[in-house]
Amino acid sequence: MPDSAFVIFIIFGVVWIVMGAVAVMALFKSEGQKLRFDQWGLLVTIPIIVPIVIVLLYQVIRPLIF
């Protein structure tokens, strides 16, 4: 149970990330632009997503190692 606050924090963060992504897509669609994801989108997304995934995997694997 001591990790329940951490889980709530992570879920809250994921909800905010999803809301932000939906808001950006809604903003682009309201201006009549097409939603497209090209190499520049990956160039911005990968450095943001990779550290988050590494940290979350480390937190999952750490109890198994020690």
CSV table of C-alpha atoms in Angstrom, one decimal:
chain,number,residue,atom,x,y,z
A,1,MET,CA,0.0,0.0,0.0
A,2,PRO,CA,2.8,2.6,0.4
A,3,ASP,CA,3.1,2.8,-3.4
A,4,SER,CA,-0.5,3.7,-3.9
A,5,ALA,CA,0.2,7.4,-3.8
A,6,PHE,CA,2.8,6.9,-6.5
A,7,VAL,CA,0.3,5.0,-8.6
A,8,ILE,CA,-2.3,7.7,-8.2
A,9,PHE,CA,0.4,10.3,-9.2
A,10,ILE,CA,1.3,8.4,-12.4
A,11,ILE,CA,-2.4,7.9,-13.4
A,12,PHE,CA,-3.0,11.6,-12.8
A,13,GLY,CA,0.0,12.5,-15.0
A,14,VAL,CA,-1.1,10.1,-17.8
A,15,VAL,CA,-4.6,11.7,-17.7
A,16,TRP,CA,-3.1,15.2,-18.1
A,17,ILE,CA,-0.8,14.0,-21.0
A,18,VAL,CA,-3.8,12.5,-22.8
A,19,MET,CA,-5.9,15.7,-22.2
A,20,GLY,CA,-3.0,17.8,-23.6
A,21,ALA,CA,-2.7,15.6,-26.7
A,22,VAL,CA,-6.4,15.7,-27.4
A,23,ALA,CA,-6.4,19.5,-26.9
A,24,VAL,CA,-3.6,20.0,-29.4
A,25,MET,CA,-5.3,17.7,-31.9
A,26,ALA,CA,-8.6,19.6,-31.4
A,27,LEU,CA,-6.7,22.9,-31.9
A,28,PHE,CA,-5.2,21.8,-35.2
A,29,LYS,CA,-8.5,20.3,-36.5
A,30,SER,CA,-10.3,23.6,-35.6
A,31,GLU,CA,-8.0,25.5,-38.0
A,32,GLY,CA,-8.8,23.0,-40.8
A,33,GLN,CA,-5.3,21.5,-40.9
A,34,LYS,CA,-4.7,17.9,-41.5
A,35,LEU,CA,-3.2,15.8,-38.7
A,36,ARG,CA,0.0,14.4,-40.0
A,37,PHE,CA,2.9,12.8,-38.2
A,38,ASP,CA,6.2,12.9,-40.1
A,39,GLN,CA,9.9,12.6,-39.2
A,40,TRP,CA,9.9,15.9,-37.3
A,41,GLY,CA,7.1,14.7,-35.1
A,42,LEU,CA,9.2,11.6,-34.3
A,43,LEU,CA,12.2,13.8,-33.6
A,44,VAL,CA,10.2,15.7,-31.0
A,45,THR,CA,8.3,12.7,-29.6
A,46,ILE,CA,11.1,10.2,-29.2
A,47,PRO,CA,13.3,12.2,-26.7
A,48,ILE,CA,10.2,12.8,-24.6
A,49,ILE,CA,8.8,9.3,-24.5
A,50,VAL,CA,12.1,7.3,-24.2
A,51,PRO,CA,13.2,8.7,-20.8
A,52,ILE,CA,9.7,8.3,-19.4
A,53,VAL,CA,9.6,4.6,-20.5
A,54,ILE,CA,13.1,3.9,-19.2
A,55,VAL,CA,12.2,5.4,-15.8
A,56,LEU,CA,8.9,3.5,-15.5
A,57,LEU,CA,10.6,0.2,-16.6
A,58,TYR,CA,13.4,0.8,-14.0
A,59,GLN,CA,10.7,1.3,-11.3
A,60,VAL,CA,9.1,-2.0,-12.3
A,61,ILE,CA,12.3,-4.0,-12.5
A,62,ARG,CA,14.1,-2.5,-9.4
A,63,PRO,CA,12.2,-4.6,-6.8
A,64,LEU,CA,13.1,-7.7,-8.8
A,65,ILE,CA,16.8,-6.9,-8.9
A,66,PHE,CA,17.4,-5.9,-5.2
